[in-house]
mmCIF file of C-alpha atoms in Angstrom:
data_model
loop_
_atom_site.group_PDB
_atom_site.id
_atom_site.type_symbol
_atom_site.label_atom_id
_atom_site.label_comp_id
_atom_site.label_asym_id
_atom_site.label_seq_id
_atom_site.Cartn_x
_atom_site.Cartn_y
_atom_site.Cartn_z
ATOM 1 C CA UNK A 21 59.834 -29.056 -0.779
ATOM 2 C CA UNK A 22 56.683 -26.960 -0.724
ATOM 3 C CA UNK A 23 53.712 -28.082 -2.788
ATOM 4 C CA UNK A 24 52.001 -25.886 -5.342
ATOM 5 C CA UNK A 25 48.202 -25.783 -5.187
ATOM 6 C CA UNK A 26 47.792 -28.180 -8.114
ATOM 7 C CA UNK A 27 50.054 -30.675 -6.360
ATOM 8 C CA UNK A 28 48.016 -30.646 -3.158
ATOM 9 C CA UNK A 29 45.263 -33.168 -2.441
ATOM 10 C CA UNK A 30 41.969 -31.694 -3.585
ATOM 11 C CA UNK A 31 40.526 -31.723 -0.061
ATOM 12 C CA UNK A 32 43.341 -29.404 1.102
ATOM 13 C CA UNK A 33 42.983 -26.790 -1.615
ATOM 14 C CA UNK A 34 41.431 -23.482 -0.442
ATOM 15 C CA UNK A 35 38.728 -23.287 -3.107
ATOM 16 C CA UNK A 36 37.572 -26.843 -2.525
ATOM 17 C CA UNK A 37 37.659 -26.363 1.243
ATOM 18 C CA UNK A 38 35.465 -23.270 0.876
ATOM 19 C CA UNK A 39 32.991 -25.159 -1.328
ATOM 20 C CA UNK A 40 32.645 -28.145 0.983
ATOM 21 C CA UNK A 41 33.116 -26.538 4.415
ATOM 22 C CA UNK A 42 32.257 -22.839 4.022
ATOM 23 C CA UNK A 43 34.374 -19.685 3.988
ATOM 24 C CA UNK A 44 34.298 -19.360 7.775
ATOM 25 C CA UNK A 45 36.426 -22.516 8.099
ATOM 26 C CA UNK A 46 39.322 -21.110 6.059
ATOM 27 C CA UNK A 47 42.337 -19.356 7.541
ATOM 28 C CA UNK A 48 42.892 -15.735 6.503
ATOM 29 C CA UNK A 49 45.813 -16.613 4.228
ATOM 30 C CA UNK A 50 43.639 -19.229 2.474
ATOM 31 C CA UNK A 51 40.934 -16.663 1.746
ATOM 32 C CA UNK A 52 43.558 -14.270 0.407
ATOM 33 C CA UNK A 53 45.077 -17.065 -1.694
ATOM 34 C CA UNK A 54 41.708 -17.575 -3.404
ATOM 35 C CA UNK A 55 41.702 -13.888 -4.386
ATOM 36 C CA UNK A 56 45.323 -13.996 -5.570
ATOM 37 C CA UNK A 57 44.642 -17.203 -7.598
ATOM 38 C CA UNK A 58 48.249 -17.850 -8.620
ATOM 39 C CA UNK A 59 51.721 -17.693 -7.157
ATOM 40 C CA UNK A 60 54.947 -18.100 -9.126
ATOM 41 C CA UNK A 61 57.385 -20.866 -10.091
ATOM 42 C CA UNK A 62 59.268 -20.207 -6.877
ATOM 43 C CA UNK A 63 56.327 -19.663 -4.549
ATOM 44 C CA UNK A 64 52.878 -21.175 -4.164
ATOM 45 C CA UNK A 65 49.894 -18.878 -3.916
ATOM 46 C CA UNK A 66 49.447 -19.962 -0.274
ATOM 47 C CA UNK A 67 53.005 -18.898 0.534
ATOM 48 C CA UNK A 68 52.486 -15.621 -1.328
ATOM 49 C CA UNK A 69 49.339 -14.965 0.709
ATOM 50 C CA UNK A 70 51.185 -15.674 3.960
ATOM 51 C CA UNK A 71 53.983 -13.312 2.937
ATOM 52 C CA UNK A 72 51.542 -10.516 2.077
ATOM 53 C CA UNK A 73 49.975 -10.834 5.528
ATOM 54 C CA UNK A 74 53.421 -10.753 7.146
ATOM 55 C CA UNK A 75 54.259 -7.551 5.269
ATOM 56 C CA UNK A 76 51.064 -5.750 6.295
ATOM 57 C CA UNK A 77 51.353 -7.123 9.906
ATOM 58 C CA UNK A 78 47.705 -6.330 10.684
ATOM 59 C CA UNK A 79 44.806 -7.377 8.495
ATOM 60 C CA UNK A 80 43.091 -3.983 8.759
ATOM 61 C CA UNK A 81 46.194 -2.371 7.206
ATOM 62 C CA UNK A 82 45.171 -3.857 3.848
ATOM 63 C CA UNK A 83 42.173 -1.537 3.886
ATOM 64 C CA UNK A 84 44.472 1.492 4.029
ATOM 65 C CA UNK A 85 46.874 0.504 1.247
ATOM 66 C CA UNK A 86 46.805 1.845 -2.288
ATOM 67 C CA UNK A 87 47.182 -0.177 -5.475
ATOM 68 C CA UNK A 88 50.779 0.984 -5.793
ATOM 69 C CA UNK A 89 51.624 0.127 -2.186
ATOM 70 C CA UNK A 90 50.326 -3.398 -2.743
ATOM 71 C CA UNK A 91 52.247 -3.659 -5.996
ATOM 72 C CA UNK A 92 55.434 -2.904 -4.080
ATOM 73 C CA UNK A 93 55.093 -6.374 -2.521
ATOM 74 C CA UNK A 94 56.935 -8.920 -4.650
ATOM 75 C CA UNK A 95 54.469 -11.157 -6.439
ATOM 76 C CA UNK A 96 51.589 -8.650 -6.432
ATOM 77 C CA UNK A 97 50.846 -7.119 -9.803
ATOM 78 C CA UNK A 98 48.225 -4.555 -10.673
ATOM 79 C CA UNK A 99 45.468 -7.123 -11.283
ATOM 80 C CA UNK A 100 46.027 -8.810 -7.899
ATOM 81 C CA UNK A 101 46.213 -5.458 -6.090
ATOM 82 C CA UNK A 102 42.968 -4.264 -7.665
ATOM 83 C CA UNK A 103 41.160 -7.512 -6.806
ATOM 84 C CA UNK A 104 42.296 -7.342 -3.166
ATOM 85 C CA UNK A 105 41.094 -3.750 -2.717
ATOM 86 C CA UNK A 106 37.831 -4.431 -4.549
ATOM 87 C CA UNK A 107 37.103 -7.401 -2.266
ATOM 88 C CA UNK A 108 37.887 -5.339 0.841
ATOM 89 C CA UNK A 109 35.626 -2.499 -0.275
ATOM 90 C CA UNK A 110 32.800 -4.903 -1.104
ATOM 91 C CA UNK A 111 33.105 -6.477 2.356
ATOM 92 C CA UNK A 112 33.084 -3.035 3.952
ATOM 93 C CA UNK A 113 29.903 -2.033 2.108
ATOM 94 C CA UNK A 114 28.181 -5.279 3.065
ATOM 95 C CA UNK A 115 29.098 -4.696 6.690
ATOM 96 C CA UNK A 116 27.760 -1.122 6.576
ATOM 97 C CA UNK A 117 24.465 -2.328 5.124
ATOM 98 C CA UNK A 118 24.067 -5.320 7.412
ATOM 99 C CA UNK A 119 22.397 -3.639 10.362
ATOM 100 C CA UNK A 120 22.886 -1.767 13.614
ATOM 101 C CA UNK A 121 26.330 -0.532 14.526
ATOM 102 C CA UNK A 122 27.882 -1.339 17.882
ATOM 103 C CA UNK A 123 27.050 1.350 20.446
ATOM 104 C CA UNK A 124 29.605 2.329 23.102
ATOM 105 C CA UNK A 125 28.439 4.556 25.948
ATOM 106 C CA UNK A 126 30.235 3.244 29.062
ATOM 107 C CA UNK A 127 33.725 2.034 30.051
ATOM 108 C CA UNK A 128 32.226 -1.442 30.427
ATOM 109 C CA UNK A 129 31.106 -1.301 26.771
ATOM 110 C CA UNK A 130 34.686 -0.471 25.798
ATOM 111 C CA UNK A 131 36.035 -3.322 27.889
ATOM 112 C CA UNK A 132 33.645 -5.828 26.311
ATOM 113 C CA UNK A 133 34.535 -4.554 22.844
ATOM 114 C CA UNK A 134 38.316 -4.994 23.156
ATOM 115 C CA UNK A 135 39.006 -7.438 25.994
ATOM 116 C CA UNK A 136 39.218 -10.592 23.875
ATOM 117 C CA UNK A 137 41.563 -8.822 21.503
ATOM 118 C CA UNK A 138 43.843 -7.234 24.110
ATOM 119 C CA UNK A 139 44.026 -8.986 27.462
ATOM 120 C CA UNK A 140 46.269 -11.800 26.229
ATOM 121 C CA UNK A 141 48.756 -9.574 24.390
ATOM 122 C CA UNK A 142 52.318 -9.528 25.741
ATOM 123 C CA UNK A 143 52.877 -5.962 24.478
ATOM 124 C CA UNK A 144 50.890 -2.803 25.052
ATOM 125 C CA UNK A 145 48.492 -1.861 22.261
ATOM 126 C CA UNK A 146 46.943 1.588 22.003
ATOM 127 C CA UNK A 147 43.597 1.507 20.218
ATOM 128 C CA UNK A 148 41.356 4.409 19.237
ATOM 129 C CA UNK A 149 37.623 3.793 18.915
ATOM 130 C CA UNK A 150 36.000 6.336 16.604
ATOM 131 C CA UNK A 151 32.342 7.137 17.257
ATOM 132 C CA UNK A 152 29.581 8.930 15.405
ATOM 133 C CA UNK A 153 27.164 11.371 17.011
ATOM 134 C CA UNK A 154 25.014 8.444 18.247
ATOM 135 C CA UNK A 155 27.995 6.879 20.071
ATOM 136 C CA UNK A 156 28.107 4.076 17.487
ATOM 137 C CA UNK A 157 31.461 2.630 16.506
ATOM 138 C CA UNK A 158 32.634 3.807 13.092
ATOM 139 C CA UNK A 159 36.084 2.245 13.281
ATOM 140 C CA UNK A 160 38.445 0.639 15.786
ATOM 141 C CA UNK A 161 42.057 1.450 14.934
ATOM 142 C CA UNK A 162 45.352 0.238 16.392
ATOM 143 C CA UNK A 163 47.473 3.360 16.785
ATOM 144 C CA UNK A 164 50.615 2.072 18.456
ATOM 145 C CA UNK A 165 52.243 -1.155 19.657
ATOM 146 C CA UNK A 166 54.850 -0.965 22.404
ATOM 147 C CA UNK A 167 55.322 0.840 25.700
ATOM 148 C CA UNK A 168 52.685 3.560 25.881
ATOM 149 C CA UNK A 169 54.385 6.866 26.573
ATOM 150 C CA UNK A 170 53.036 10.398 26.345
ATOM 151 C CA UNK A 171 56.206 11.566 24.606
ATOM 152 C CA UNK A 172 55.904 8.864 21.906
ATOM 153 C CA UNK A 173 52.208 9.032 21.021
ATOM 154 C CA UNK A 174 51.670 11.970 18.702
ATOM 155 C CA UNK A 175 48.109 13.383 18.561
ATOM 156 C CA UNK A 176 48.366 13.533 14.765
ATOM 157 C CA UNK A 177 48.287 9.731 14.542
ATOM 158 C CA UNK A 178 45.006 9.639 16.449
ATOM 159 C CA UNK A 179 43.155 12.621 15.034
ATOM 160 C CA UNK A 180 43.987 12.063 11.354
ATOM 161 C CA UNK A 181 41.747 8.980 11.425
ATOM 162 C CA UNK A 182 39.018 10.931 13.193
ATOM 163 C CA UNK A 183 38.919 13.308 10.238
ATOM 164 C CA UNK A 184 39.095 10.478 7.723
ATOM 165 C CA UNK A 185 36.094 8.729 9.288
ATOM 166 C CA UNK A 186 34.211 11.969 10.113
ATOM 167 C CA UNK A 187 34.243 10.953 13.750
ATOM 168 C CA UNK A 188 32.295 12.891 16.356
ATOM 169 C CA UNK A 189 34.253 11.559 19.346
ATOM 170 C CA UNK A 190 37.072 9.193 20.300
ATOM 171 C CA UNK A 191 37.589 6.696 23.093
ATOM 172 C CA UNK A 192 41.128 5.497 23.695
ATOM 173 C CA UNK A 193 42.027 2.184 25.264
ATOM 174 C CA UNK A 194 45.164 0.204 25.877
ATOM 175 C CA UNK A 195 46.123 -2.965 27.662
ATOM 176 C CA UNK A 196 48.432 -3.736 30.577
ATOM 177 C CA UNK A 197 50.148 -7.115 29.999
ATOM 178 C CA UNK A 198 50.897 -7.266 33.739
ATOM 179 C CA UNK A 199 47.205 -7.971 34.366
ATOM 180 C CA UNK A 200 46.701 -4.884 36.556
ATOM 181 C CA UNK A 201 44.621 -2.130 34.898
ATOM 182 C CA UNK A 202 45.708 0.607 37.310
ATOM 183 C CA UNK A 203 46.906 3.512 35.115
ATOM 184 C CA UNK A 204 50.436 4.825 35.372
ATOM 185 C CA UNK A 205 51.272 8.517 35.660
ATOM 186 C CA UNK A 206 52.232 8.378 31.971
ATOM 187 C CA UNK A 207 48.782 6.998 31.100
ATOM 188 C CA UNK A 208 47.092 9.836 32.969
ATOM 189 C CA UNK A 209 49.306 12.548 31.511
ATOM 190 C CA UNK A 210 48.831 11.237 27.986
ATOM 191 C CA UNK A 211 45.062 11.220 28.490
ATOM 192 C CA UNK A 212 45.047 14.834 29.708
ATOM 193 C CA UNK A 213 47.179 15.873 26.741
ATOM 194 C CA UNK A 214 44.964 14.183 24.164
ATOM 195 C CA UNK A 215 41.743 15.419 25.765
ATOM 196 C CA UNK A 216 43.097 18.964 25.585
ATOM 197 C CA UNK A 217 44.036 18.538 21.929
ATOM 198 C CA UNK A 218 40.582 17.144 21.226
ATOM 199 C CA UNK A 219 38.931 20.193 22.755
ATOM 200 C CA UNK A 220 40.872 22.519 20.457
ATOM 201 C CA UNK A 221 40.145 20.374 17.387
ATOM 202 C CA UNK A 222 36.445 19.949 18.088
ATOM 203 C CA UNK A 223 36.662 16.154 18.390
ATOM 204 C CA UNK A 224 36.160 15.146 22.004
ATOM 205 C CA UNK A 225 38.248 12.403 23.579
ATOM 206 C CA UNK A 226 35.591 10.937 25.873
ATOM 207 C CA UNK A 227 37.669 8.474 27.860
ATOM 208 C CA UNK A 228 40.808 6.380 28.049
ATOM 209 C CA UNK A 229 40.158 2.853 29.293
ATOM 210 C CA UNK A 230 42.990 0.631 30.490
ATOM 211 C CA UNK A 231 42.127 -3.058 30.123
ATOM 212 C CA UNK A 232 43.793 -6.097 31.681
ATOM 213 C CA UNK A 233 43.014 -9.623 32.857
ATOM 214 C CA UNK A 234 41.959 -8.265 36.263
ATOM 215 C CA UNK A 235 39.446 -5.812 34.806
ATOM 216 C CA UNK A 236 39.548 -2.258 33.536
ATOM 217 C CA UNK A 237 40.120 1.306 34.701
ATOM 218 C CA UNK A 238 38.382 4.327 33.206
ATOM 219 C CA UNK A 239 40.773 7.279 33.422
ATOM 220 C CA UNK A 240 38.080 9.696 32.241
ATOM 221 C CA UNK A 241 35.634 8.532 34.905
ATOM 222 C CA UNK A 242 38.263 7.532 37.468
ATOM 223 C CA UNK A 243 36.495 4.238 37.887
ATOM 224 C CA UNK A 244 37.945 0.787 38.424
ATOM 225 C CA UNK A 245 36.346 -2.634 37.960
#
């Protein structure tokens, strides 16, 4: 039988844990549970928070959802949906005001930016890094999960976010779970295709970096490390 928050020892409750240990020591679902405040008779707020995160699959997806999309999740009413989006927007504004943005000018910069996130994945992830005119990162977006194939990846999915974020340029990167960053023919063909689309749309695709445990390969610069 699962415990409701009020039935849990005080030291295990998310709010109390935040007070005594700090927000950085809470799991993501615990932070979300604090925002949600209540669950239902059938489900604790912690279980509701876990289920919301399972539905969205990736935390950054919450930032793209509307109030009505959140309300489509069982247990999320309008008040909860509004509070979630307000908290996300507040965090985003704090981040924007907090200082210098990460600058990416070389394949090595790309590798350092994504390696911890990607090299241990057992599936291929295609990520687009959106840059401003100063080569600073505006947003890092997961575009696709699965076998990377030029016939599957549609340019629309990459460039729609470039327009949304007013991006000046894009760097693509994906991982090779095998550990070898050497690009396949499909990787190279996809890169050529997307670079050509970028030229016509006025948003340059600067590079496509393949990352793996053994290093990285810059398709744009034809350079291996």
